[in-house]
mmCIF file of C-alpha atoms and ligand atoms in Angstrom:
data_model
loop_
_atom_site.group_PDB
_atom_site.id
_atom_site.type_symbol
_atom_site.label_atom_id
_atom_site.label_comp_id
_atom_site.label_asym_id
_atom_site.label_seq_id
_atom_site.Cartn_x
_atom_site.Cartn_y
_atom_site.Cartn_z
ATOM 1 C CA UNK A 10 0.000 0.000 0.000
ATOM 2 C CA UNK A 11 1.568 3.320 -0.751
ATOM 3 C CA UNK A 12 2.223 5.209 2.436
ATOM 4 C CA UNK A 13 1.686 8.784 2.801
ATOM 5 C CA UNK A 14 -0.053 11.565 5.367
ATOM 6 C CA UNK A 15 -0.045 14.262 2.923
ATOM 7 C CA UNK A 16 -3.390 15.615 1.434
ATOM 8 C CA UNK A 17 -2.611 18.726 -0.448
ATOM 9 C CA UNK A 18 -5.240 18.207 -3.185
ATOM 10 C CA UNK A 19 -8.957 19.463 -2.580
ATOM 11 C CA UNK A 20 -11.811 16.828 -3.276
ATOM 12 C CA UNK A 21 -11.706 16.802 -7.433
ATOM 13 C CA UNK A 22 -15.382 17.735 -6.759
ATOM 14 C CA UNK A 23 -13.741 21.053 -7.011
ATOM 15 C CA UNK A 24 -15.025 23.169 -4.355
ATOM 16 C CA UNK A 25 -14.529 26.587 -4.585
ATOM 17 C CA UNK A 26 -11.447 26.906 -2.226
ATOM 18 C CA UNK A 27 -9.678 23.808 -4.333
ATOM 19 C CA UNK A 28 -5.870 25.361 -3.853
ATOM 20 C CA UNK A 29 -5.595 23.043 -6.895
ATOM 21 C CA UNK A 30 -8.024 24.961 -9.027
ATOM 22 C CA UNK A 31 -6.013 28.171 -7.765
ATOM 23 C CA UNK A 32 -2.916 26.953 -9.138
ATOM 24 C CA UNK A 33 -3.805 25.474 -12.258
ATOM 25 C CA UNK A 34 -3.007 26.369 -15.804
ATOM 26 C CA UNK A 35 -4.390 25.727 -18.689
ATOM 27 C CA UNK A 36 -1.011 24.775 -20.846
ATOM 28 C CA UNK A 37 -0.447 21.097 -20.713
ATOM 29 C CA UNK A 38 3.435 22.079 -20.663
ATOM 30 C CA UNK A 39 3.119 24.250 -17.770
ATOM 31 C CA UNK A 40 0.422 21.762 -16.187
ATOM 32 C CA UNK A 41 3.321 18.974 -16.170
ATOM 33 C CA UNK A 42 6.088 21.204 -14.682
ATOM 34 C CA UNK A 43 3.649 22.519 -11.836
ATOM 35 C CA UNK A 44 3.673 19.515 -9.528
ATOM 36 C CA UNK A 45 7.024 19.137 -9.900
ATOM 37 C CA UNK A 46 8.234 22.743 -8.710
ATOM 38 C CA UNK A 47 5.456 22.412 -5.527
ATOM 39 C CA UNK A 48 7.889 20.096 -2.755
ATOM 40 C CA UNK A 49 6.279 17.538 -1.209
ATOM 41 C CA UNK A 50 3.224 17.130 -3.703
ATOM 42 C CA UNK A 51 2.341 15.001 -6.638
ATOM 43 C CA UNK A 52 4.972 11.826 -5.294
ATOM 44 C CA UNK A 53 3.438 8.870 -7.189
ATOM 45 C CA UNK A 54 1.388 10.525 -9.657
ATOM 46 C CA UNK A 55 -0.204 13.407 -11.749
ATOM 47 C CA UNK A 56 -3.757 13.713 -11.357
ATOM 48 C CA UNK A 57 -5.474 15.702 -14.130
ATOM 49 C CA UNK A 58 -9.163 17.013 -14.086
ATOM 50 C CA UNK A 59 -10.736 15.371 -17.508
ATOM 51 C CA UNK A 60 -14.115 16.628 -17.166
ATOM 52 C CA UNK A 61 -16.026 19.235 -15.000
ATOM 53 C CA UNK A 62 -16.745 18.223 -11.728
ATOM 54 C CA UNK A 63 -19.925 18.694 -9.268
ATOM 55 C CA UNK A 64 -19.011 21.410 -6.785
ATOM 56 C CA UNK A 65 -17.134 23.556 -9.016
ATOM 57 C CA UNK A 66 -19.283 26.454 -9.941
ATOM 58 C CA UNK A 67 -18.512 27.063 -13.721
ATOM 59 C CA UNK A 68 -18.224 23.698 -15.486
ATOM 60 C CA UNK A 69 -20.362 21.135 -16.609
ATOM 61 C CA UNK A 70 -19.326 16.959 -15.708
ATOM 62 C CA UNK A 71 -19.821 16.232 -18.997
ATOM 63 C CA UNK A 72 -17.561 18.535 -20.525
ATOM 64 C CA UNK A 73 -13.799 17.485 -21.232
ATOM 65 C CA UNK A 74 -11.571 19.749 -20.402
ATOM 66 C CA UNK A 75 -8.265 18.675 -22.103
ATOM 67 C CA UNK A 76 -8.388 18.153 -25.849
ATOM 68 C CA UNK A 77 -6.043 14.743 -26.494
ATOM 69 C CA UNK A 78 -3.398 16.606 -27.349
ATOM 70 C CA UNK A 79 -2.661 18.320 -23.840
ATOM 71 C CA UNK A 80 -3.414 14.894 -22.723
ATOM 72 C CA UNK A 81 -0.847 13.177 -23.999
ATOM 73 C CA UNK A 82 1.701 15.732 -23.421
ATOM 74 C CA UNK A 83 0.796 15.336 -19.350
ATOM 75 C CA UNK A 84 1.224 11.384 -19.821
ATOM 76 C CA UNK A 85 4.324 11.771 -21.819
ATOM 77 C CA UNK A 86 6.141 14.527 -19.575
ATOM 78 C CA UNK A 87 4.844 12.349 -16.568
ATOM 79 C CA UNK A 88 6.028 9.408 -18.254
ATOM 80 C CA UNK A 89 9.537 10.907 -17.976
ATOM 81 C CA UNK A 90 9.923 10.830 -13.723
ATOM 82 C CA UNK A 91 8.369 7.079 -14.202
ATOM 83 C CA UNK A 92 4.685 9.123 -13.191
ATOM 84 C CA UNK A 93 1.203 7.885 -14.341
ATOM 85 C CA UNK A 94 -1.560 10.236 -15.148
ATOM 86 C CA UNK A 95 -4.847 9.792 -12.952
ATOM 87 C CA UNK A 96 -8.003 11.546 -14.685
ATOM 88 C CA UNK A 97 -11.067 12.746 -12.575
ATOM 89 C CA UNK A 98 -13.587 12.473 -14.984
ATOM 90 C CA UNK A 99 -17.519 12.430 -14.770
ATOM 91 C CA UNK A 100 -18.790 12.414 -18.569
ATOM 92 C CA UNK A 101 -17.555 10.126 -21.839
ATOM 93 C CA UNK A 102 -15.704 12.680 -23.901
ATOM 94 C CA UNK A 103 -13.357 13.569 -20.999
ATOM 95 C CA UNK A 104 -13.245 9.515 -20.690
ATOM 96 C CA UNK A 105 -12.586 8.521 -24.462
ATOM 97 C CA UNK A 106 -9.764 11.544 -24.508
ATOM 98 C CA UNK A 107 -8.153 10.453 -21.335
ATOM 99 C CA UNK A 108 -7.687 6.823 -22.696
ATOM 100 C CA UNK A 109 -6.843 7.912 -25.957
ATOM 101 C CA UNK A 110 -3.872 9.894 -24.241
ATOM 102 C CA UNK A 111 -2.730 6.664 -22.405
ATOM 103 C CA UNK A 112 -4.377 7.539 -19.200
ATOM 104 C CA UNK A 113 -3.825 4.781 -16.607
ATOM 105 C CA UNK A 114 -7.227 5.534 -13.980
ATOM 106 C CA UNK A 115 -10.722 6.971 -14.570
ATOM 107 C CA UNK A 116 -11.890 8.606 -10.979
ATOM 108 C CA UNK A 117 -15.664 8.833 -11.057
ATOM 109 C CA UNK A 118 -16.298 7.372 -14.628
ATOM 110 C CA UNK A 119 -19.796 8.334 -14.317
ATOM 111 C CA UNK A 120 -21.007 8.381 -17.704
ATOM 112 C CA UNK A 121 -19.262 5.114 -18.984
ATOM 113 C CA UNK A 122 -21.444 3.237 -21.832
ATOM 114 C CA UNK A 123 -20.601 0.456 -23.271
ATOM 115 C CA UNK A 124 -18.203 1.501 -25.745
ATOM 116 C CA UNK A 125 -15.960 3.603 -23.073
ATOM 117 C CA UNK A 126 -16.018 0.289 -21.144
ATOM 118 C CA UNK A 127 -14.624 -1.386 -24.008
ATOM 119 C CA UNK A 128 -12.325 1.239 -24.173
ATOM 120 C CA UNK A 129 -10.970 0.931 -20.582
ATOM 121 C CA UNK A 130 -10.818 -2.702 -20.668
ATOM 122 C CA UNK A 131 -8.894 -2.691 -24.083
ATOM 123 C CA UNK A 132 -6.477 0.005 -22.468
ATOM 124 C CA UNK A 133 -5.832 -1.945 -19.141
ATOM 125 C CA UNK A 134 -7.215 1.175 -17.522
ATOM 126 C CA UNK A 135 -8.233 1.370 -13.913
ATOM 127 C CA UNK A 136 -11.759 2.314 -12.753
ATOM 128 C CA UNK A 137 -11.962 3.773 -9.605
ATOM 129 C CA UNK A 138 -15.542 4.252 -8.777
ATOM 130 C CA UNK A 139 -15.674 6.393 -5.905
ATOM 131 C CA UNK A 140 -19.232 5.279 -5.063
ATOM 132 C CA UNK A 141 -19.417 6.834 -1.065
ATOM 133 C CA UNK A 142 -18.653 10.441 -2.172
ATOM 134 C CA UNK A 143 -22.001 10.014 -4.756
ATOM 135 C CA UNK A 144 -23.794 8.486 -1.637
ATOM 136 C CA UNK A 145 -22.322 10.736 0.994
ATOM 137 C CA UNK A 146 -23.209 14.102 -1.139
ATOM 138 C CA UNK A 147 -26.745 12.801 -1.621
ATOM 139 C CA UNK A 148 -27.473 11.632 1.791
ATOM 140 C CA UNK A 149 -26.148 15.016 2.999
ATOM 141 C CA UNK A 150 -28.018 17.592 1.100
ATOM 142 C CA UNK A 151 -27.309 20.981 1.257
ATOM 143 C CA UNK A 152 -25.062 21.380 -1.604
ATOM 144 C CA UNK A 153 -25.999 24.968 -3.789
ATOM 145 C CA UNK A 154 -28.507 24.386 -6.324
ATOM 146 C CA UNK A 155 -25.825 24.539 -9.128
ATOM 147 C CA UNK A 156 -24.059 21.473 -7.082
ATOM 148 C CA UNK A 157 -27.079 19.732 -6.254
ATOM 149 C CA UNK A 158 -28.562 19.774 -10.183
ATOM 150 C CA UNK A 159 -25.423 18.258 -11.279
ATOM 151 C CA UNK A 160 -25.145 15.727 -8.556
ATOM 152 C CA UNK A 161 -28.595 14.560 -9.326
ATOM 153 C CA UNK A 162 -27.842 14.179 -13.038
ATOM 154 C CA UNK A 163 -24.536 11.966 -11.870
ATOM 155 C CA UNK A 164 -26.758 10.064 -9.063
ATOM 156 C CA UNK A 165 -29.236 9.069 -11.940
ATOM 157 C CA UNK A 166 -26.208 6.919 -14.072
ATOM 158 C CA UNK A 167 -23.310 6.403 -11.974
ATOM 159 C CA UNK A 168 -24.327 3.499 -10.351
ATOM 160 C CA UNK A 169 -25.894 1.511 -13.358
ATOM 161 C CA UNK A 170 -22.556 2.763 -15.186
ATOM 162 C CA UNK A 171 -20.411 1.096 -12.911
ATOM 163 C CA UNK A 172 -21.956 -1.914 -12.325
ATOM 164 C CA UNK A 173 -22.133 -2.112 -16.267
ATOM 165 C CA UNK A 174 -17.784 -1.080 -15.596
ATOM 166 C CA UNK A 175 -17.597 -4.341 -13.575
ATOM 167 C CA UNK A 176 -19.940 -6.397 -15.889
ATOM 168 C CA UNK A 177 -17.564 -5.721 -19.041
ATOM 169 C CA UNK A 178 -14.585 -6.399 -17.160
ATOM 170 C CA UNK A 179 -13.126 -3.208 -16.546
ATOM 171 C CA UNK A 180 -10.453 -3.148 -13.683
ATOM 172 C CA UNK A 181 -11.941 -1.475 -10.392
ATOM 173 C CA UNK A 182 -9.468 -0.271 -7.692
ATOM 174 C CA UNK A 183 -11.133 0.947 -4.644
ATOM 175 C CA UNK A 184 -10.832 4.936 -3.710
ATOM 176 C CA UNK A 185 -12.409 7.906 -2.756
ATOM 177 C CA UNK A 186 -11.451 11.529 -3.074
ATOM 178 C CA UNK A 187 -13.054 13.698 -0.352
ATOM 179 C CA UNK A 188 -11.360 14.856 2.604
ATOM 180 C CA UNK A 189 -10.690 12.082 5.204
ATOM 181 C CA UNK A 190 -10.354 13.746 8.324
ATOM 182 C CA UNK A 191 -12.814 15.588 11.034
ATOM 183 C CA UNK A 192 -16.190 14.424 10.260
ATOM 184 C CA UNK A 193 -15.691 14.434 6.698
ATOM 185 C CA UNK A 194 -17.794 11.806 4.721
ATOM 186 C CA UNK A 195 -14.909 9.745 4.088
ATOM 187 C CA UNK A 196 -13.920 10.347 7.197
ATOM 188 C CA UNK A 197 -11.174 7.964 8.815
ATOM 189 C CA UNK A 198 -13.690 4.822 9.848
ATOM 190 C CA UNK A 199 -16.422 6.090 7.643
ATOM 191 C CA UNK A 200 -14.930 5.287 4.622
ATOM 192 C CA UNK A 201 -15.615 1.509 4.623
ATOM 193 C CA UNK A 202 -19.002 2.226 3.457
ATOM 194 C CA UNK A 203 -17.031 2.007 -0.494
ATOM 195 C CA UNK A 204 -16.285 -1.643 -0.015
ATOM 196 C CA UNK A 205 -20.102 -1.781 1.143
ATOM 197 C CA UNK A 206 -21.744 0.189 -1.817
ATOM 198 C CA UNK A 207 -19.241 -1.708 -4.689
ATOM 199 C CA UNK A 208 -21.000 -5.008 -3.321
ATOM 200 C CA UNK A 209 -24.129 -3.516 -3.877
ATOM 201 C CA UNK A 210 -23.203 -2.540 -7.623
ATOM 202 C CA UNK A 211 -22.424 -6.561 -8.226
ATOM 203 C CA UNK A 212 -19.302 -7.222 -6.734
ATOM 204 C CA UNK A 213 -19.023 -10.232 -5.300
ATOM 205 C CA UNK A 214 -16.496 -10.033 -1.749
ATOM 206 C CA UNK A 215 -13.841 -11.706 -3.415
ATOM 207 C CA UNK A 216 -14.075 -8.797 -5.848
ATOM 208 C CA UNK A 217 -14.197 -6.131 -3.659
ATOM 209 C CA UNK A 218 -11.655 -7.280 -1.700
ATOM 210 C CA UNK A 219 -9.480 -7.518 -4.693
ATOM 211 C CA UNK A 220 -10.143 -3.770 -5.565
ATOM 212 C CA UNK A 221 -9.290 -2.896 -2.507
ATOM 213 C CA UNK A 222 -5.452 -4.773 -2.052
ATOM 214 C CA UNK A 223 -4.323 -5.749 -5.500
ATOM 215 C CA UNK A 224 -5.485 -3.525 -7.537
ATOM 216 C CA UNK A 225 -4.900 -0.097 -5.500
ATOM 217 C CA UNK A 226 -1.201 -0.577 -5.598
ATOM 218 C CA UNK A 227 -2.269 -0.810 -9.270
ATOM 219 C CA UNK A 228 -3.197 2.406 -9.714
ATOM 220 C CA UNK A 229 0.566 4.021 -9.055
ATOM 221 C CA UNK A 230 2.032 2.478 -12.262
ATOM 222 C CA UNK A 231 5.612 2.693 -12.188
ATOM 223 C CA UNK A 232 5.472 4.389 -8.865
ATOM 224 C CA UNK A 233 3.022 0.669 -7.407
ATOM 225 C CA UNK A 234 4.860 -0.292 -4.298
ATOM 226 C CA UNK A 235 4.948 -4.449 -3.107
ATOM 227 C CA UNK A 236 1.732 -4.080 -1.797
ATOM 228 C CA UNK A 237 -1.757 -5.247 -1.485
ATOM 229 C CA UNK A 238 -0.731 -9.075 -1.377
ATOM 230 C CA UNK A 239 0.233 -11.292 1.331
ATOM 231 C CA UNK A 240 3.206 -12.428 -0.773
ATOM 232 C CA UNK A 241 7.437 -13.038 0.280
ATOM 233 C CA UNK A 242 8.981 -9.309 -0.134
ATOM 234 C CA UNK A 243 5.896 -7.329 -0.148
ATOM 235 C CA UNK A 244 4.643 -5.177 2.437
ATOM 236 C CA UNK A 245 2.971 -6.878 5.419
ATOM 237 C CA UNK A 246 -0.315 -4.347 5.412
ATOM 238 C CA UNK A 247 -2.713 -6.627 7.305
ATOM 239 C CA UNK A 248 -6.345 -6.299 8.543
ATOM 240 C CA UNK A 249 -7.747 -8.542 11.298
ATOM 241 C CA UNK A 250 -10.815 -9.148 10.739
ATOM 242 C CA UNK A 251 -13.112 -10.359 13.439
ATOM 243 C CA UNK A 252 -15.880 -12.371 11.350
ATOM 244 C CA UNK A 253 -15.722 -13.603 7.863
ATOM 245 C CA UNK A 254 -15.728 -11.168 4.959
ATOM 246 C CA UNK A 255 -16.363 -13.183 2.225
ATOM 247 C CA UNK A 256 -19.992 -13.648 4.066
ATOM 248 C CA UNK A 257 -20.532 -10.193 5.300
ATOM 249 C CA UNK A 258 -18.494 -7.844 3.465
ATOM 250 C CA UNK A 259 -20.061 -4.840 5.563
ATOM 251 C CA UNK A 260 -17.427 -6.373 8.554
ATOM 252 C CA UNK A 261 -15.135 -4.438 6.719
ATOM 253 C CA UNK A 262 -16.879 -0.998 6.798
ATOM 254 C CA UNK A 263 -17.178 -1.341 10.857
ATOM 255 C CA UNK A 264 -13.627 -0.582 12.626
ATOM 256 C CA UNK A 265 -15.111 -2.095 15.485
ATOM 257 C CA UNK A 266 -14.688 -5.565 13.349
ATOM 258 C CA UNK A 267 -11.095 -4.703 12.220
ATOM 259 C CA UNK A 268 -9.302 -6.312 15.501
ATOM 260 C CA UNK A 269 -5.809 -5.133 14.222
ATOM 261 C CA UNK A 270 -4.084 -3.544 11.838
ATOM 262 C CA UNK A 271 -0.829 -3.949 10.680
ATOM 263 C CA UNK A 272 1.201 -0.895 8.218
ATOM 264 C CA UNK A 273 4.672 -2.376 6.843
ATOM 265 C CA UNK A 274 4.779 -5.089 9.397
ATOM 266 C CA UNK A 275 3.963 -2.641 12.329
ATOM 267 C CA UNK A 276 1.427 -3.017 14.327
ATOM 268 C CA UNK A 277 -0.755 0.466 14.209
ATOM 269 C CA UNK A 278 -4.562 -1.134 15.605
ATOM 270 C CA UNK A 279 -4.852 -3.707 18.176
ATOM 271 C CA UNK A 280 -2.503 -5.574 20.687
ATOM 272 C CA UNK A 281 -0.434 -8.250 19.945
ATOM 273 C CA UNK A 282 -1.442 -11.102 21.213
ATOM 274 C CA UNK A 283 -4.928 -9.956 21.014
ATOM 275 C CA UNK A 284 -6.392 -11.468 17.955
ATOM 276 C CA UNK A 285 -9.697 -13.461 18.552
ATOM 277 C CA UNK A 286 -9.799 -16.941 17.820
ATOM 278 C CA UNK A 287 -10.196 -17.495 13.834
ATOM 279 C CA UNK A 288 -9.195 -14.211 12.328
ATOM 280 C CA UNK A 289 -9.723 -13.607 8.875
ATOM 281 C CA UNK A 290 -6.691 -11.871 7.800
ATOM 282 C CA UNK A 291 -7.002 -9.474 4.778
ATOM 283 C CA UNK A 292 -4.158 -7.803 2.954
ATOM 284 C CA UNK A 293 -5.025 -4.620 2.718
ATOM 285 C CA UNK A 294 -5.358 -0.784 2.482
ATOM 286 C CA UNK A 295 -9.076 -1.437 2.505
ATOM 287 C CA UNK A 296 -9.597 1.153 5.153
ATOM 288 C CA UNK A 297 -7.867 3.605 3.110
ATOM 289 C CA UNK A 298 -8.982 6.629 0.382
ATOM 290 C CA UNK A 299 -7.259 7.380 -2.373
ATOM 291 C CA UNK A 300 -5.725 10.412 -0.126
ATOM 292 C CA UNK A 301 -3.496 7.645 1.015
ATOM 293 C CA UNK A 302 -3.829 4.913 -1.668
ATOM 294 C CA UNK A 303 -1.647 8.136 -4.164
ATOM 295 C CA UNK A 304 -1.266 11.348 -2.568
ATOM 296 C CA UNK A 305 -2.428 13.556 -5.697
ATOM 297 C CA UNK A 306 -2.411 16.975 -6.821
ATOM 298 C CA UNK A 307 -5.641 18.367 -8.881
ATOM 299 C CA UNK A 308 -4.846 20.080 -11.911
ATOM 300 C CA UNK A 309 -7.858 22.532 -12.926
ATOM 301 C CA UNK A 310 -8.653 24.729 -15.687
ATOM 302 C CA UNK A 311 -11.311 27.603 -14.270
HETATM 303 ZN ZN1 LIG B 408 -13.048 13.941 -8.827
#
């Protein structure tokens, strides 16, 4: 699991105090070299806004906002530190161009048919749903009425679109991208609920579980540490799980069912010697967002 306490991107719902959206340019050039001249940010990966997003106040989800072009130069400069390009992206355009540029993850992928699934899957590209924010916004309310008409349009298709994702055998990697401290939705111990809600889209536990370990190291490219299996010379990330996950995946989204933890082979939950009889041990960063899963830096064009 990649390892790291540093959030400096905003949700890529693009609120209006995103720093990211404050420091974003439009040139694809100078959109590559601005990570790297920020220390401390963008480690693993370059995360690019393909489309609109729902809290951002002037754009639309379903508009792209990178022609192919720009694209490809962010993928190619990235390319060069050994970087892969992450794409927050709501509606297909934004989707087809990203994947077209050699993209490696779709974040959101709301408005995936069945040709941009076809697309992903022929491109080895990486879904990651981000189901909880979707559920979180809508169970909250009290968004602005520009936010709230475009979250409703999203709510309506995102989760038939990635259940169709999963059906055509697109990769999923579990993730979210709202804050994860305080009392945030994703907040640390709230944001279980994804493995919950990708089970309800079709996944079976196996599969969740699978989006969750193998497949979120995945997501770094280049940058993927030894992580997310319980393998000789990869990290020991463990979860102790008290019950059996493959028969109640919701055990996961309840840290008072995760007995231990352990980060790297350290023990950061639980007491050793403590594990209940029978322990279900999951390799994981299951409890994790993708705040930790990539630390990422939102490029924006407002
Ligand atoms: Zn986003």
């Amino acid at each position: 699991m990649p390892r790291s306490t540093t959030r400096r991107s905003s949700p890529c719902t693009h609120g209006p105090s995103c720093p990211a959206c404050g420091t974003a340019t439009r040139t694809s050039k100078a959109a590559v070299r601005a990570p790297s001249t920020t220390s401390g940010w963008c480690k693993n990966i370059i995360k690019v806004c393909a489309s609109g997003g729902v809290l951002s106040v002037i754009d639309d989800p379903l508009h792209q906002e990178f022609t192919v072009r720009e694209l490809r130069t962010i993928v190619e400069v990235a390319g060069l530190a050994e970087r892969s390009v992450a794409a927050h992206c709501h509606g297909k355009p934004g989707i087809m161009t990203a994947l077209e540029a050699g993209v490696l993850t779709i974040e959101h992928g709301s408005y995936l048919d069945d040709e941009a699934c076809t697309a992903m899957r022929e491109a080895g590209a990486i879904l990651v749903p981000t189901l909880t924010i979707i559920r979180e916004l809508l169970d909250g309310g009290g968004l602005p009425p520009y936010a709230a008409r475009k979250l409703a349009d999203i709510a309506r298709v995102h989760r038939d679109n990635i259940a169709r994702a999963h059906q055509a055998g697109v990769r999923i990697a579990m993730g979210t991208d709202i804050q994860s401290s305080g009392d945030a939705p994703a907040a640390w111990g709230r944001h279980g609920r994804e493995v919950v809600l990708l089970n309800d889209i079709g996944m079976n536990p196996l599969d969740v579980i699978e989006a969750a370990t193998a497949n979120d190291p995945a997501t770094l490219g280049r940058q993927a540490p030894r992580s997310g299996l319980l393998h000789e010379g990869f990290d020991a990330d463990i979860l102790v799980v008290d019950g059996d996950p493959l028969s109640d995946i919701s055990l996961l989204a309840d840290p008072s069912k995760i007995t231990a933890v352990w980060q790297a082979g350290t023990l950061v939950k639980g007491r050793r010697g403590c594990v209940t009889p029978a322990p279900v041990a999951v390799c994981a960063p299951l409890s994790h967002p993708e705040s930790v899963r990539r630390p990422t830096y939102s490029l924006h064009y407002r």
